[in-house]
Amino acid sequence: MALLFAVLLLFLLCGSPARAEWQVAESAHFRLFQKGDAEPAAEQVRQLEELHALLASLTGAGGEARARPRLDLFIVEDLSEALPGVALSPGIRGFYRTTPGGIAVFARADSTGRGAGSQHVLFHEVTHHFLGADWAHAYPAWYVEGLAEYFGTARFLPRRIDYGRVDQARLAWLLKGPWLPPEDVLRWRGESRDPARTSMLYAQSWLLTHWLLRTPGGPERLSAYLSALTRGEDPVLAFAQHVDPDLDTLNSRLAAYFSDPRWANFTRVRRERPLEVDVSVTALPPSAERLLLPKVVIQQGIDQATGGKLLEAIRAGADANDPWAMRALALAELRHGDAGAALAMLETMLQRAPGDAELLRWRGEARLKISGNLEAARGDFRAAFAAEPGDWRAMVAYVRTYPPNALDPETLAVLERGWTLAPQVKETAVMLAQALALKGRNQEAARLVQPIIFGPHGVFLPPRATWLALPLQAR
């Protein structure tokens, strides 16, 4: 009995085992949400900044990206919580999602609950994000995925940088075979219902990218091919013209390249010291354990049935004394519940934080939903992107309050700025393309749509889009 009392007393004094808190690590280009201690989250963000710097140095791009919003990344224990209601393949380790509600990367935590084991996934998806910022080219799906795999294995060490290393998962599929015809890889649109076929497409895309980037003359031929796609040429014919005319033997020659031990060489760059990265880490309140992912899901956009379930969960977990939880509740009510209650909460929160861009944007949305007051909503949206010049969502929401054929030069400039800040969002690109086409600027409109047509997943428009797709004849 005495021993039991001693154990109970120790429990009461020490409390229950501490649960890992959500940490937010922020740098110039990234905002990483991860459970656990602050330092692992900070180190993960430093690695992401190293990758961004490497991509910028190799491509000469990235200058405009400094003005773009940070990319949100989430290390989660269960990926299904990041996309509820959608059946995910058991093999998926992460994904990159762009919607009019936001851009984010989700990666599955490793066995420790941290993101170290997910670094390949994070690097892969960040490469997607970086490439998606370049709308000067129409990148085909095989190159988008192949390049992401190429840099997914990058390593940043104190005195060196390695990239272009062998990806063991893709290597296994290449060894397993059988390989798909080159035409299938070149015409791939980033989608396949057959998991085995998808895995082989990824593997062959990685090998083809590796081959082009690491053989004499390959980068120059690749550049000519990508320029041809940007002009609207057929992906297979353009490849035969600018890269390799003999598609019948391409797989055999790729297999020979693959069989040569020298192919596994990678680039190693020596350096004096690691990149200096300013990182701040903030702990989220305990309510984030229950509310963070539902809030993110609602913000990005979800169907009404799933949104209703998330609303109930947020209502049950929101404490009126927790400002962070009340912000999540206001968004959930706005999108899937009582917009009037959401507006009342937003008014109260704006009294304490009158310049909060997110709250202003949500209030504009609430005013439109409740009364259709265009001028009041426009005022909120303008105030939002005046307070936060990178708030592309407020810019797009502001322009959506005008008919597509009634945009004056100033309003069109707002839309162009919103697209520039988040060019990865296809819906915004199509919206801008339509606005330009209505002004008779068809060539500019076509340049915006072309990358979407040739890129992964093609053109996507939400079912309730208030703007129409650009007619293809405008090309």
mmCIF file of C-alpha atoms in Angstrom, residues 138-339:
data_model
loop_
_atom_site.group_PDB
_atom_site.id
_atom_site.type_symbol
_atom_site.label_atom_id
_atom_site.label_comp_id
_atom_site.label_asym_id
_atom_site.label_seq_id
_atom_site.Cartn_x
_atom_site.Cartn_y
_atom_site.Cartn_z
ATOM 1 C CA ALA A 138 5.141 24.311 -70.047
ATOM 2 C CA TYR A 139 6.623 21.510 -67.980
ATOM 3 C CA PRO A 140 5.363 17.981 -68.780
ATOM 4 C CA ALA A 141 4.358 15.662 -65.961
ATOM 5 C CA TRP A 142 7.313 13.306 -66.456
ATOM 6 C CA TYR A 143 9.806 16.161 -66.008
ATOM 7 C CA VAL A 144 7.921 17.682 -63.073
ATOM 8 C CA GLU A 145 8.008 14.366 -61.226
ATOM 9 C CA GLY A 146 11.452 13.376 -62.459
ATOM 10 C CA LEU A 147 13.067 16.612 -61.311
ATOM 11 C CA ALA A 148 11.309 16.392 -57.945
ATOM 12 C CA GLU A 149 12.783 12.918 -57.480
ATOM 13 C CA TYR A 150 16.178 14.120 -58.674
ATOM 14 C CA PHE A 151 16.358 16.718 -55.903
ATOM 15 C CA GLY A 152 14.430 14.661 -53.366
ATOM 16 C CA THR A 153 17.658 12.859 -52.484
ATOM 17 C CA ALA A 154 19.700 16.047 -51.936
ATOM 18 C CA ARG A 155 21.844 16.188 -48.808
ATOM 19 C CA PHE A 156 23.137 19.342 -47.133
ATOM 20 C CA LEU A 157 26.115 18.686 -44.914
ATOM 21 C CA PRO A 158 28.393 21.141 -43.085
ATOM 22 C CA ARG A 159 31.081 21.114 -45.788
ATOM 23 C CA ARG A 160 29.310 19.859 -48.891
ATOM 24 C CA ILE A 161 26.073 19.530 -50.873
ATOM 25 C CA ASP A 162 25.123 16.324 -52.689
ATOM 26 C CA TYR A 163 22.314 16.087 -55.239
ATOM 27 C CA GLY A 164 21.253 13.764 -58.046
ATOM 28 C CA ARG A 165 21.726 10.705 -55.852
ATOM 29 C CA VAL A 166 20.057 7.367 -56.577
ATOM 30 C CA ASP A 167 16.523 7.017 -55.284
ATOM 31 C CA GLN A 168 16.250 3.496 -53.904
ATOM 32 C CA ALA A 169 12.467 3.235 -54.309
ATOM 33 C CA ARG A 170 12.613 4.214 -58.001
ATOM 34 C CA LEU A 171 15.637 1.950 -58.505
ATOM 35 C CA ALA A 172 13.639 -1.018 -57.215
ATOM 36 C CA TRP A 173 10.860 -0.438 -59.737
ATOM 37 C CA LEU A 174 13.307 -0.105 -62.616
ATOM 38 C CA LEU A 175 14.861 -3.409 -61.637
ATOM 39 C CA LYS A 176 11.440 -5.017 -61.320
ATOM 40 C CA GLY A 177 10.098 -3.945 -64.743
ATOM 41 C CA PRO A 178 8.608 -4.289 -67.248
ATOM 42 C CA TRP A 179 9.215 -0.768 -68.527
ATOM 43 C CA LEU A 180 6.471 1.241 -70.220
ATOM 44 C CA PRO A 181 6.866 2.541 -73.787
ATOM 45 C CA PRO A 182 8.530 5.999 -73.950
ATOM 46 C CA GLU A 183 5.383 7.450 -75.518
ATOM 47 C CA ASP A 184 3.413 6.555 -72.374
ATOM 48 C CA VAL A 185 5.909 8.426 -70.207
ATOM 49 C CA LEU A 186 6.011 11.477 -72.489
ATOM 50 C CA ARG A 187 2.216 11.757 -72.681
ATOM 51 C CA TRP A 188 1.629 11.081 -68.984
ATOM 52 C CA ARG A 189 -0.617 13.685 -67.364
ATOM 53 C CA GLY A 190 0.285 12.904 -63.762
ATOM 54 C CA GLU A 191 -2.652 10.585 -63.141
ATOM 55 C CA SER A 192 -3.165 6.829 -63.262
ATOM 56 C CA ARG A 193 -5.638 4.537 -61.504
ATOM 57 C CA ASP A 194 -3.144 1.672 -61.501
ATOM 58 C CA PRO A 195 -0.685 2.034 -58.572
ATOM 59 C CA ALA A 196 1.895 -0.227 -60.231
ATOM 60 C CA ARG A 197 1.732 1.738 -63.477
ATOM 61 C CA THR A 198 2.035 4.999 -61.548
ATOM 62 C CA SER A 199 5.113 3.737 -59.718
ATOM 63 C CA MET A 200 6.733 2.723 -62.990
ATOM 64 C CA LEU A 201 5.907 6.095 -64.548
ATOM 65 C CA TYR A 202 7.596 7.834 -61.617
ATOM 66 C CA ALA A 203 10.636 5.568 -61.888
ATOM 67 C CA GLN A 204 11.065 6.002 -65.637
ATOM 68 C CA SER A 205 10.468 9.750 -65.352
ATOM 69 C CA TRP A 206 13.227 9.940 -62.758
ATOM 70 C CA LEU A 207 15.623 7.922 -64.936
ATOM 71 C CA LEU A 208 14.842 9.983 -68.049
ATOM 72 C CA THR A 209 15.438 13.220 -66.123
ATOM 73 C CA HIS A 210 18.654 11.829 -64.628
ATOM 74 C CA TRP A 211 19.857 10.800 -68.092
ATOM 75 C CA LEU A 212 19.151 14.182 -69.673
ATOM 76 C CA LEU A 213 20.686 16.195 -66.861
ATOM 77 C CA ARG A 214 23.858 14.102 -66.616
ATOM 78 C CA THR A 215 24.844 13.226 -70.212
ATOM 79 C CA PRO A 216 26.747 15.525 -72.580
ATOM 80 C CA GLY A 217 24.384 17.795 -74.468
ATOM 81 C CA GLY A 218 21.396 16.561 -72.478
ATOM 82 C CA PRO A 219 20.553 19.823 -70.685
ATOM 83 C CA GLU A 220 20.651 21.759 -73.962
ATOM 84 C CA ARG A 221 18.351 19.269 -75.702
ATOM 85 C CA LEU A 222 16.015 19.301 -72.702
ATOM 86 C CA SER A 223 15.844 23.102 -72.818
ATOM 87 C CA ALA A 224 14.926 23.043 -76.507
ATOM 88 C CA TYR A 225 12.249 20.429 -75.832
ATOM 89 C CA LEU A 226 10.664 22.439 -73.011
ATOM 90 C CA SER A 227 10.632 25.543 -75.205
ATOM 91 C CA ALA A 228 8.843 23.546 -77.897
ATOM 92 C CA LEU A 229 6.173 22.442 -75.418
ATOM 93 C CA THR A 230 5.708 26.052 -74.346
ATOM 94 C CA ARG A 231 4.977 26.872 -77.990
ATOM 95 C CA GLY A 232 2.266 24.190 -77.948
ATOM 96 C CA GLU A 233 4.042 21.381 -79.816
ATOM 97 C CA ASP A 234 3.080 17.743 -79.302
ATOM 98 C CA PRO A 235 5.121 16.232 -76.421
ATOM 99 C CA VAL A 236 6.126 13.072 -78.321
ATOM 100 C CA LEU A 237 6.918 14.753 -81.647
ATOM 101 C CA ALA A 238 8.804 17.528 -79.855
ATOM 102 C CA PHE A 239 10.877 14.963 -77.960
ATOM 103 C CA ALA A 240 11.746 13.162 -81.188
ATOM 104 C CA GLN A 241 12.739 16.433 -82.839
ATOM 105 C CA HIS A 242 14.672 18.104 -80.041
ATOM 106 C CA VAL A 243 15.906 15.294 -77.769
ATOM 107 C CA ASP A 244 16.074 11.888 -79.435
ATOM 108 C CA PRO A 245 14.571 10.849 -82.788
ATOM 109 C CA ASP A 246 14.741 7.089 -82.120
ATOM 110 C CA LEU A 247 11.990 6.401 -79.585
ATOM 111 C CA ASP A 248 11.918 2.720 -80.552
ATOM 112 C CA THR A 249 15.327 2.122 -78.974
ATOM 113 C CA LEU A 250 15.178 4.774 -76.240
ATOM 114 C CA ASN A 251 14.321 2.310 -73.465
ATOM 115 C CA SER A 252 17.191 0.047 -74.522
ATOM 116 C CA ARG A 253 19.639 2.939 -74.370
ATOM 117 C CA LEU A 254 18.256 4.093 -71.038
ATOM 118 C CA ALA A 255 18.685 0.535 -69.759
ATOM 119 C CA ALA A 256 22.301 0.584 -70.912
ATOM 120 C CA TYR A 257 22.824 3.888 -69.108
ATOM 121 C CA PHE A 258 21.145 2.398 -66.069
ATOM 122 C CA SER A 259 23.377 -0.688 -66.197
ATOM 123 C CA ASP A 260 26.617 1.298 -66.304
ATOM 124 C CA PRO A 261 27.917 1.769 -62.713
ATOM 125 C CA ARG A 262 28.958 5.316 -63.595
ATOM 126 C CA TRP A 263 25.331 6.392 -63.946
ATOM 127 C CA ALA A 264 24.925 6.374 -60.169
ATOM 128 C CA ASN A 265 27.436 9.196 -59.803
ATOM 129 C CA PHE A 266 25.990 12.334 -58.259
ATOM 130 C CA THR A 267 27.023 15.946 -57.971
ATOM 131 C CA ARG A 268 28.992 16.928 -54.894
ATOM 132 C CA VAL A 269 29.642 20.611 -54.239
ATOM 133 C CA ARG A 270 32.101 21.629 -51.559
ATOM 134 C CA ARG A 271 31.459 24.752 -49.547
ATOM 135 C CA GLU A 272 32.969 26.711 -46.697
ATOM 136 C CA ARG A 273 30.001 26.768 -44.362
ATOM 137 C CA PRO A 274 26.245 26.025 -44.262
ATOM 138 C CA LEU A 275 23.787 28.667 -45.357
ATOM 139 C CA GLU A 276 22.892 31.086 -42.598
ATOM 140 C CA VAL A 277 19.134 30.897 -42.072
ATOM 141 C CA ASP A 278 17.041 32.998 -39.712
ATOM 142 C CA VAL A 279 14.383 30.772 -38.147
ATOM 143 C CA SER A 280 11.799 31.585 -35.511
ATOM 144 C CA VAL A 281 9.900 28.833 -33.704
ATOM 145 C CA THR A 282 6.588 29.338 -31.908
ATOM 146 C CA ALA A 283 4.567 26.790 -29.938
ATOM 147 C CA LEU A 284 0.877 26.626 -30.805
ATOM 148 C CA PRO A 285 -1.653 26.366 -27.961
ATOM 149 C CA PRO A 286 -2.827 22.913 -26.810
ATOM 150 C CA SER A 287 -6.049 23.319 -28.824
ATOM 151 C CA ALA A 288 -4.014 22.894 -32.014
ATOM 152 C CA GLU A 289 -3.851 19.172 -31.226
ATOM 153 C CA ARG A 290 -7.559 18.931 -32.109
ATOM 154 C CA LEU A 291 -8.117 21.951 -34.338
ATOM 155 C CA LEU A 292 -5.085 22.648 -36.522
ATOM 156 C CA LEU A 293 -5.713 20.139 -39.293
ATOM 157 C CA PRO A 294 -9.509 20.678 -39.429
ATOM 158 C CA LYS A 295 -8.828 24.419 -39.763
ATOM 159 C CA VAL A 296 -6.330 23.852 -42.574
ATOM 160 C CA VAL A 297 -8.664 21.466 -44.389
ATOM 161 C CA ILE A 298 -11.551 23.939 -44.230
ATOM 162 C CA GLN A 299 -9.323 26.772 -45.359
ATOM 163 C CA GLN A 300 -8.132 24.840 -48.403
ATOM 164 C CA GLY A 301 -11.658 23.774 -49.266
ATOM 165 C CA ILE A 302 -13.716 20.671 -48.580
ATOM 166 C CA ASP A 303 -17.165 19.375 -49.500
ATOM 167 C CA GLN A 304 -20.122 20.447 -47.379
ATOM 168 C CA ALA A 305 -20.743 17.047 -45.790
ATOM 169 C CA THR A 306 -17.156 16.668 -44.596
ATOM 170 C CA GLY A 307 -17.010 20.338 -43.686
ATOM 171 C CA GLY A 308 -20.085 19.937 -41.522
ATOM 172 C CA LYS A 309 -18.428 17.124 -39.566
ATOM 173 C CA LEU A 310 -15.289 19.198 -39.079
ATOM 174 C CA LEU A 311 -17.430 22.118 -37.906
ATOM 175 C CA GLU A 312 -18.993 19.967 -35.191
ATOM 176 C CA ALA A 313 -15.566 18.815 -34.055
ATOM 177 C CA ILE A 314 -14.308 22.397 -33.910
ATOM 178 C CA ARG A 315 -17.397 23.563 -32.038
ATOM 179 C CA ALA A 316 -16.823 20.840 -29.464
ATOM 180 C CA GLY A 317 -13.154 21.712 -29.045
ATOM 181 C CA ALA A 318 -13.222 25.521 -29.146
ATOM 182 C CA ASP A 319 -12.707 27.412 -25.891
ATOM 183 C CA ALA A 320 -13.981 30.996 -25.800
ATOM 184 C CA ASN A 321 -10.870 31.932 -23.823
ATOM 185 C CA ASP A 322 -8.528 30.610 -26.508
ATOM 186 C CA PRO A 323 -8.140 33.194 -29.327
ATOM 187 C CA TRP A 324 -6.477 30.660 -31.614
ATOM 188 C CA ALA A 325 -9.372 28.211 -31.212
ATOM 189 C CA MET A 326 -11.934 30.965 -31.765
ATOM 190 C CA ARG A 327 -10.234 31.877 -35.023
ATOM 191 C CA ALA A 328 -10.615 28.273 -36.177
ATOM 192 C CA LEU A 329 -14.269 28.302 -35.111
ATOM 193 C CA ALA A 330 -14.970 31.557 -36.964
ATOM 194 C CA LEU A 331 -13.627 30.073 -40.197
ATOM 195 C CA ALA A 332 -15.572 26.822 -39.739
ATOM 196 C CA GLU A 333 -18.829 28.696 -39.076
ATOM 197 C CA LEU A 334 -18.216 30.942 -42.054
ATOM 198 C CA ARG A 335 -17.684 28.103 -44.512
ATOM 199 C CA HIS A 336 -19.964 25.392 -43.146
ATOM 200 C CA GLY A 337 -22.204 26.779 -40.413
ATOM 201 C CA ASP A 338 -23.705 30.052 -39.179
ATOM 202 C CA ALA A 339 -22.175 32.916 -41.180
#
